[in-house]
Coordinates of C-alpha atoms and ligand atoms in Angstrom, one line a residue:
M1 CA 0.1 0.6 0.2
S2 CA 2.8 2.1 0.0
L3 CA 2.7 5.4 -1.9
I4 CA 6.2 4.6 -2.9
E5 CA 7.5 1.6 -5.3
E6 CA 11.4 0.7 -4.4
V7 CA 12.1 -1.7 -6.8
D8 CA 14.6 0.1 -9.5
G9 CA 15.1 3.3 -7.6
K10 CA 12.0 4.8 -5.6
K11 CA 8.7 6.3 -7.6
I12 CA 5.2 7.3 -6.9
N13 CA 3.2 5.1 -7.1
M14 CA 0.3 7.2 -8.8
A15 CA -2.8 4.8 -8.3
H16 CA -2.5 4.5 -4.6
L17 CA -1.3 8.3 -4.3
C18 CA -5.1 8.8 -5.6
I19 CA -6.9 6.6 -3.7
V20 CA -5.9 8.0 -0.5
G21 CA -5.7 11.4 -1.8
S22 CA -9.7 11.0 -2.7
H23 CA -12.7 10.9 -0.9
A24 CA -14.5 8.2 -2.9
V25 CA -13.4 5.6 -5.6
N26 CA -15.2 4.2 -8.4
G27 CA -14.8 1.8 -11.0
V28 CA -16.3 2.6 -14.8
A29 CA -18.6 -0.8 -14.6
R30 CA -20.2 -3.2 -12.2
I31 CA -17.4 -6.1 -12.9
H32 CA -14.8 -3.5 -12.9
S33 CA -15.8 -1.7 -9.8
E34 CA -15.7 -5.8 -8.2
I35 CA -12.3 -6.4 -9.8
I36 CA -11.0 -3.2 -8.2
K37 CA -12.0 -4.6 -4.7
A38 CA -11.2 -8.5 -5.1
T39 CA -7.9 -7.5 -6.7
V40 CA -6.4 -4.6 -7.8
F41 CA -6.9 -3.0 -5.0
K42 CA -8.0 -5.1 -2.6
D43 CA -6.2 -4.0 0.7
F44 CA -7.3 -0.3 0.1
Y45 CA -11.0 -1.7 -0.1
E46 CA -10.2 -3.9 3.1
S47 CA -9.3 -0.6 5.4
D48 CA -11.7 2.0 3.7
P49 CA -14.7 -0.3 2.1
E50 CA -16.8 3.0 2.0
K51 CA -14.8 4.7 -0.2
F52 CA -15.7 2.2 -3.1
Q53 CA -18.3 2.7 -5.2
N54 CA -19.6 1.9 -9.0
K55 CA -20.2 4.2 -11.5
T56 CA -21.0 2.6 -14.8
N57 CA -20.0 4.7 -18.1
G58 CA -22.6 5.7 -20.1
I59 CA -23.3 7.7 -23.8
T60 CA -24.5 10.6 -24.7
P61 CA -27.9 10.3 -26.6
R62 CA -27.8 13.7 -28.3
R63 CA -24.6 12.7 -30.3
W64 CA -24.7 8.7 -30.3
L65 CA -28.4 8.8 -31.5
V66 CA -30.0 12.1 -32.8
M67 CA -26.9 13.7 -34.3
C68 CA -25.7 10.8 -35.6
N69 CA -28.8 8.7 -36.5
P70 CA -31.9 11.3 -37.1
G71 CA -33.6 8.5 -39.4
L72 CA -33.7 6.2 -36.4
A73 CA -34.1 9.1 -33.8
E74 CA -37.0 9.7 -35.6
V75 CA -38.5 5.6 -36.1
I76 CA -38.1 6.1 -32.7
A77 CA -39.8 9.1 -32.0
E78 CA -42.5 8.3 -34.5
R79 CA -43.7 5.8 -31.8
I80 CA -43.0 6.7 -28.4
G81 CA -42.2 10.8 -29.0
E82 CA -39.7 12.7 -28.4
E83 CA -38.7 12.4 -24.8
Y84 CA -36.9 9.6 -24.8
I85 CA -33.8 11.8 -26.0
R86 CA -33.8 13.4 -22.6
D87 CA -34.7 10.4 -20.3
L88 CA -33.3 7.0 -22.1
D89 CA -35.0 4.6 -19.9
Q90 CA -38.2 5.5 -21.8
L91 CA -36.6 3.2 -24.7
K92 CA -38.2 0.2 -22.8
T93 CA -41.6 1.4 -23.9
L94 CA -40.3 0.3 -27.4
L95 CA -40.9 -3.5 -26.3
E96 CA -45.1 -3.0 -27.4
F97 CA -43.8 -3.0 -30.3
V98 CA -41.4 -6.1 -31.0
D99 CA -44.3 -7.7 -32.8
D100 CA -45.4 -4.5 -34.9
D101 CA -44.3 -6.0 -38.6
T102 CA -44.4 -2.1 -39.6
F103 CA -41.8 -0.8 -36.9
I104 CA -39.9 -3.8 -37.9
R105 CA -39.4 -2.8 -41.3
D106 CA -38.9 0.8 -40.0
V107 CA -36.2 -0.4 -38.1
A108 CA -34.7 -2.2 -40.9
K109 CA -35.3 0.4 -43.5
V110 CA -33.0 2.9 -41.3
K111 CA -30.3 0.5 -41.1
Q112 CA -29.9 -0.3 -44.9
E113 CA -30.1 3.8 -45.7
N114 CA -27.5 4.2 -43.3
K115 CA -25.6 0.9 -44.9
L116 CA -26.0 2.5 -47.8
K117 CA -24.9 5.5 -46.7
F118 CA -21.7 4.5 -45.5
S119 CA -21.2 2.4 -48.7
A120 CA -20.7 5.2 -51.1
Y121 CA -18.7 7.5 -48.5
L122 CA -16.6 4.8 -48.4
E123 CA -16.5 4.8 -52.6
E124 CA -16.3 8.2 -52.7
H125 CA -13.0 8.8 -50.2
Y126 CA -11.0 5.3 -50.8
K127 CA -12.4 4.2 -53.9
V128 CA -13.2 0.6 -52.4
K129 CA -16.5 -1.1 -53.7
I130 CA -18.6 -2.5 -50.5
N131 CA -21.9 -4.8 -51.1
P132 CA -24.9 -2.8 -48.8
N133 CA -26.3 -6.3 -48.3
S134 CA -23.7 -7.9 -46.9
M135 CA -23.4 -8.3 -43.3
F136 CA -21.3 -5.1 -41.9
D137 CA -19.1 -6.6 -39.0
V138 CA -17.5 -3.7 -37.7
Q139 CA -14.5 -3.9 -34.8
V140 CA -13.7 -0.3 -34.1
K141 CA -11.5 0.4 -30.7
R142 CA -8.1 1.3 -30.5
I143 CA -5.8 -1.6 -31.2
H144 CA -4.7 -3.0 -28.5
E145 CA -4.0 -6.9 -27.5
Y146 CA -6.1 -7.1 -25.1
K147 CA -9.3 -6.1 -27.0
R148 CA -8.7 -8.8 -29.2
Q149 CA -8.5 -7.6 -33.0
L150 CA -6.4 -10.6 -33.6
L151 CA -9.3 -13.2 -32.8
N152 CA -11.7 -11.1 -35.2
C153 CA -8.8 -12.0 -37.5
L154 CA -8.9 -15.8 -37.1
H155 CA -12.1 -15.7 -37.7
I156 CA -11.7 -14.0 -41.1
I157 CA -9.1 -16.6 -42.1
T158 CA -11.6 -19.4 -41.3
L159 CA -13.9 -17.9 -43.3
Y160 CA -11.5 -17.3 -46.0
N161 CA -10.5 -21.1 -45.9
R162 CA -14.1 -22.7 -45.2
I163 CA -15.7 -20.2 -48.7
K164 CA -12.3 -22.2 -50.8
K165 CA -13.4 -25.3 -49.8
D166 CA -16.9 -24.7 -50.7
P167 CA -17.4 -21.7 -52.6
K168 CA -21.2 -22.6 -53.5
K169 CA -22.3 -22.8 -50.4
S170 CA -25.3 -20.7 -49.1
W171 CA -22.3 -18.2 -47.1
T172 CA -23.7 -15.3 -45.2
P173 CA -21.9 -12.6 -47.2
R174 CA -19.5 -10.2 -44.7
T175 CA -17.6 -6.9 -44.9
I176 CA -15.6 -7.3 -42.0
M177 CA -14.6 -3.3 -41.4
I178 CA -12.2 -3.2 -38.4
G179 CA -10.5 0.3 -37.7
G180 CA -8.3 1.9 -34.6
K181 CA -5.1 3.6 -34.6
A182 CA -2.0 2.6 -32.8
A183 CA 0.5 4.2 -30.3
P184 CA 3.1 4.9 -32.0
G185 CA 5.7 3.4 -29.7
Y186 CA 3.5 0.2 -29.6
H187 CA 5.1 -2.0 -32.3
T188 CA 2.9 -5.2 -31.6
A189 CA -0.3 -2.8 -32.4
K190 CA 1.3 -2.1 -35.8
M191 CA 2.0 -5.4 -37.0
I192 CA -1.8 -6.1 -36.0
I193 CA -2.3 -3.6 -38.7
K194 CA 0.0 -4.9 -41.1
L195 CA -2.1 -8.7 -40.4
I196 CA -5.4 -7.2 -41.0
T197 CA -4.6 -5.3 -44.5
S198 CA -2.4 -8.3 -45.6
I199 CA -5.0 -10.7 -44.8
G200 CA -7.2 -7.8 -46.6
D201 CA -4.9 -7.9 -49.7
I202 CA -5.0 -11.7 -50.2
V203 CA -9.2 -12.6 -49.2
N204 CA -10.3 -9.2 -51.5
N205 CA -8.8 -10.1 -54.6
D206 CA -9.3 -13.6 -54.4
P207 CA -12.4 -14.1 -57.7
V208 CA -13.7 -17.4 -56.0
V209 CA -14.7 -15.2 -52.7
G210 CA -15.9 -12.4 -54.5
D211 CA -18.7 -10.9 -52.6
L212 CA -18.9 -13.1 -50.1
L213 CA -16.4 -12.1 -47.7
K214 CA -14.5 -9.1 -47.6
V215 CA -12.0 -6.8 -45.4
I216 CA -12.2 -3.4 -44.7
Y217 CA -9.5 -1.4 -42.9
L218 CA -10.9 2.0 -41.6
E219 CA -8.1 4.5 -41.3
N220 CA -8.0 7.0 -39.0
Y221 CA -10.6 5.9 -36.9
R222 CA -11.9 8.9 -34.7
V223 CA -15.3 10.4 -33.6
T224 CA -16.4 11.9 -37.0
L225 CA -16.2 8.6 -38.0
A226 CA -17.4 6.2 -35.4
E227 CA -20.8 8.6 -35.7
K228 CA -20.7 7.7 -40.0
V229 CA -19.9 3.7 -39.5
I230 CA -21.3 3.0 -36.5
P231 CA -24.9 4.2 -37.6
A232 CA -24.3 1.6 -40.7
S233 CA -23.3 -1.3 -38.6
D234 CA -24.8 -4.7 -37.8
L235 CA -22.6 -6.7 -35.8
S236 CA -19.9 -5.0 -33.4
E237 CA -17.7 -7.1 -32.1
Q238 CA -16.8 -6.3 -28.3
I239 CA -14.9 -9.3 -28.0
S240 CA -11.9 -8.3 -25.1
T241 CA -10.4 -11.0 -22.7
A242 CA -12.8 -11.3 -19.8
G243 CA -11.4 -9.0 -16.8
T244 CA -9.5 -6.6 -19.4
E245 CA -11.8 -4.3 -20.9
A246 CA -12.9 -1.6 -17.6
S247 CA -16.1 -0.8 -19.4
G248 CA -16.1 0.1 -23.3
T249 CA -18.7 2.9 -24.5
G250 CA -18.3 1.7 -28.1
N251 CA -20.3 -1.0 -27.1
M252 CA -22.9 1.3 -26.3
K253 CA -23.5 2.9 -28.9
F254 CA -23.5 0.2 -31.2
M255 CA -26.3 -1.3 -29.2
L256 CA -28.2 2.5 -29.2
N257 CA -27.3 2.2 -33.1
G258 CA -29.3 -1.1 -33.8
A259 CA -26.1 -3.2 -34.2
L260 CA -26.0 -7.1 -31.8
T261 CA -23.1 -7.8 -30.2
I262 CA -20.7 -10.5 -30.2
G263 CA -19.2 -10.0 -27.1
T264 CA -17.2 -11.6 -23.7
M265 CA -18.9 -11.3 -20.5
D266 CA -16.0 -8.1 -20.0
G267 CA -16.8 -4.2 -18.8
A268 CA -19.9 -3.3 -19.8
N269 CA -21.2 -6.0 -22.0
V270 CA -22.0 -7.6 -18.9
E271 CA -24.9 -5.2 -17.7
M272 CA -25.9 -5.1 -21.4
A273 CA -26.9 -8.7 -21.3
E274 CA -28.6 -8.2 -18.4
E275 CA -31.0 -4.8 -19.5
A276 CA -31.1 -6.8 -23.5
G277 CA -31.8 -10.1 -21.6
E278 CA -28.6 -12.4 -22.5
E279 CA -30.9 -13.9 -25.4
N280 CA -30.6 -10.9 -27.7
L281 CA -26.6 -10.7 -27.3
F282 CA -23.8 -13.4 -28.9
I283 CA -22.1 -13.6 -25.5
F284 CA -19.5 -16.4 -25.9
G285 CA -16.4 -17.6 -24.3
M286 CA -14.4 -17.1 -21.0
R287 CA -15.7 -15.6 -17.7
V288 CA -14.0 -13.8 -15.3
A289 CA -13.6 -17.2 -13.4
D290 CA -12.5 -19.3 -16.0
V291 CA -9.3 -16.6 -17.0
E292 CA -8.5 -17.0 -13.4
A293 CA -8.7 -20.9 -12.9
M294 CA -7.0 -20.7 -16.2
D295 CA -4.1 -18.8 -14.8
K296 CA -3.5 -21.0 -12.1
I297 CA -3.1 -24.1 -14.2
G298 CA -1.4 -22.3 -17.2
Y299 CA -2.5 -21.2 -20.1
D300 CA -1.2 -24.2 -22.9
A301 CA -1.7 -22.5 -26.5
A302 CA -0.2 -25.2 -28.4
S303 CA -3.0 -27.6 -26.8
Y304 CA -5.7 -25.9 -28.8
Y305 CA -3.7 -25.4 -31.7
N306 CA -3.1 -29.2 -31.6
R307 CA -6.7 -30.1 -31.3
L308 CA -8.4 -27.4 -33.5
P309 CA -7.6 -28.0 -37.5
E310 CA -9.0 -24.8 -38.5
L311 CA -6.8 -22.8 -35.3
K312 CA -3.8 -24.6 -36.7
Q313 CA -4.4 -23.8 -40.7
A314 CA -5.2 -20.5 -40.2
M315 CA -1.8 -19.6 -38.0
D316 CA 0.2 -21.9 -40.5
Q317 CA -0.8 -20.1 -42.6
I318 CA -0.1 -16.9 -41.1
S319 CA 3.5 -17.9 -40.5
G320 CA 4.3 -19.6 -44.2
G321 CA 4.0 -16.2 -45.5
F322 CA 0.3 -17.2 -47.3
F323 CA -0.3 -13.6 -46.0
S324 CA 2.7 -12.0 -47.1
P325 CA 4.3 -13.6 -49.8
G326 CA 7.8 -12.2 -50.7
Q327 CA 8.1 -11.8 -46.9
P328 CA 7.2 -15.0 -45.6
D329 CA 8.9 -14.3 -41.4
L330 CA 6.9 -11.0 -41.5
F331 CA 4.6 -12.1 -39.0
R332 CA 7.3 -14.4 -36.9
D333 CA 6.9 -11.8 -34.2
L334 CA 2.8 -11.9 -33.7
V335 CA 3.2 -15.6 -34.4
N336 CA 5.5 -16.3 -31.4
M337 CA 3.6 -14.0 -29.5
L338 CA 0.4 -16.3 -30.0
M339 CA 2.1 -19.4 -29.2
Q340 CA 4.1 -18.6 -26.8
H341 CA 3.5 -15.7 -24.1
D342 CA -0.1 -14.7 -25.2
R343 CA -1.1 -12.7 -21.9
F344 CA -4.8 -12.2 -23.6
K345 CA -5.6 -16.0 -24.2
V346 CA -7.0 -15.9 -28.0
F347 CA -6.6 -19.2 -28.7
A348 CA -8.6 -20.5 -25.2
D349 CA -11.6 -18.6 -26.8
Y350 CA -11.6 -19.8 -30.3
E351 CA -13.9 -23.0 -30.4
A352 CA -16.3 -20.4 -28.7
Y353 CA -16.4 -17.7 -30.8
I354 CA -16.2 -19.0 -34.2
K355 CA -19.5 -21.4 -33.3
T356 CA -21.0 -18.1 -31.9
Q357 CA -20.0 -16.6 -35.5
D358 CA -21.5 -19.6 -37.0
R359 CA -25.2 -18.5 -34.8
V360 CA -24.1 -14.9 -36.2
S361 CA -24.6 -16.3 -39.7
T362 CA -27.7 -18.1 -39.3
L363 CA -29.5 -15.3 -37.8
F364 CA -29.0 -12.6 -40.5
K365 CA -30.7 -14.9 -43.4
D366 CA -33.4 -14.3 -40.8
P367 CA -34.0 -10.1 -41.1
K368 CA -37.1 -10.0 -39.3
A369 CA -36.0 -12.1 -36.0
W370 CA -32.8 -10.2 -36.6
T371 CA -34.5 -7.0 -36.2
K372 CA -36.6 -7.9 -33.6
M373 CA -33.6 -8.7 -31.7
V374 CA -32.6 -5.5 -32.3
I375 CA -35.6 -3.7 -31.0
H376 CA -34.9 -5.9 -28.2
N377 CA -31.5 -4.3 -27.7
I378 CA -32.3 -0.7 -28.9
A379 CA -35.2 -0.9 -25.8
G380 CA -32.8 -2.0 -23.5
C381 CA -30.0 1.2 -23.7
G382 CA -31.6 3.4 -21.0
K383 CA -29.4 2.4 -18.7
F384 CA -26.3 3.4 -21.1
S385 CA -27.5 7.0 -20.9
S386 CA -24.4 9.2 -19.5
D387 CA -27.3 11.5 -18.1
R388 CA -27.7 8.6 -15.4
T389 CA -24.1 8.1 -15.0
I390 CA -23.3 12.0 -14.3
S391 CA -26.5 12.1 -12.6
Q392 CA -25.5 8.9 -10.1
Y393 CA -21.6 11.1 -9.5
A394 CA -22.9 14.6 -9.0
R395 CA -25.8 13.0 -6.0
E396 CA -23.4 9.5 -4.8
I397 CA -19.8 11.2 -4.9
W398 CA -20.5 14.8 -4.9
G399 CA -23.6 14.9 -2.4
M400 CA -25.3 17.7 -4.7
E401 CA -28.7 17.4 -6.6
P402 CA -28.3 17.4 -10.9
S403 CA -29.7 20.2 -12.1
L404 CA -31.2 21.4 -15.7
E405 CA -30.6 25.1 -14.8
K406 CA -28.2 26.5 -17.1
I407 CA -24.9 28.2 -15.5
A408 CA -23.3 31.4 -17.7
A409 CA -19.3 30.9 -18.5
P410 CA -18.0 33.2 -16.6
D411 CA -17.1 34.9 -19.8
D412 CA -20.7 34.5 -20.8
P413 CA -22.7 37.8 -19.6
R414 CA -26.2 35.9 -20.6
Ligands
PLP1 C1 -16.2 5.6 -28.4 C2 -15.1 5.7 -28.8 C3 -13.7 5.0 -28.5 C4 -14.0 3.9 -26.8 O1 -14.4 2.5 -27.3 P1 -14.4 1.6 -27.2 O2 -14.4 0.2 -28.1 O3 -14.9 1.6 -25.8 O4 -12.9 0.8 -26.7 C5 -12.6 5.1 -28.8 N1 -12.8 5.8 -30.2 C6 -13.5 6.3 -30.5 C7 -13.3 7.4 -32.0 C8 -14.9 5.9 -29.8 O5 -15.6 7.5 -30.7

């Protein structure tokens, strides 16, 4: 609990200093608040339990629905009025319309319009043509090992190999888009980007695959691009190793904009599943307790590689230069990491992830069932308004009532 780190010379432990100096400490999703009490800051929690709180993150519905997706905001307002924009819990009344064919059709139509608009944007600015009838499968977030863009890559390669084996089967066409920035000094993150674009170069130019699978790297991911791609997404990838994502807010933006989530029981995904019904998300893989149990016995990547033929094939292609012809050892460091010292246990969730992606593909062929699941998700979004988060900070940390009164800025004579 010392404020001074003593190894390799003295340093201030900034996290410990923060806890001691603050009258309240909170995690940003329920699971995160529990983890900091049970492990990371256990001793501080035991000496000062009343200091520890939870404030689950939220997103503002003005930017992340009304501004970025006016079509969906309007279709909702036609059914339940406009008050929900300042009181997002009112979205639950949409459950009354979940079997209403006109509402289902309206929600699906807005999504299709957003997909056409985003396709036109990509074509105009980046000269890439995508099939607007394919599933838009999107993972946009900072590039980091814990977020497991590499697990997504293994799914893409698996789909590619399956299509090549049996191109005539009735595949669900997918456009898989991945975007995000790598920190300048984070070499592994930059190699992950290189792998994604290299897979794209092979997959996108294979005439056997055609329109069934496309891989797009979204450059320069930032809020203005998020506002365009999220309303056009069908599937949101939230696939971090359980216990590593504090909350996530991208997950909430997709949910509010009518995308379904494939995700692990991590961060705010846990509460999203609780609010929308777990049957309305595609939840897969290890829970936090499973990850902890595995840490005790030790994670053995090779056992998965040897047992799962499609995983072995994908890894052999990456390490054999299939995606980097002319530079066969380009991805040697990534392969070594995945096989020898993967802190985020990508292979341990591979099998469950692929099986769950198969369920996603099956459901996408039934647009009505898909859209009904979307409506359950939108109806469950109320908790994830930042209005709720900010009110909780005001009342539970600062002991004040939130107010709608406008306060003039110091230099504003209003
Ligand atoms: C919301 C947002 C994020 C956070 O996304 P996560 O998936 O929660 O990591 C990152 N970057 C931009 C531009 C965003 O809009």
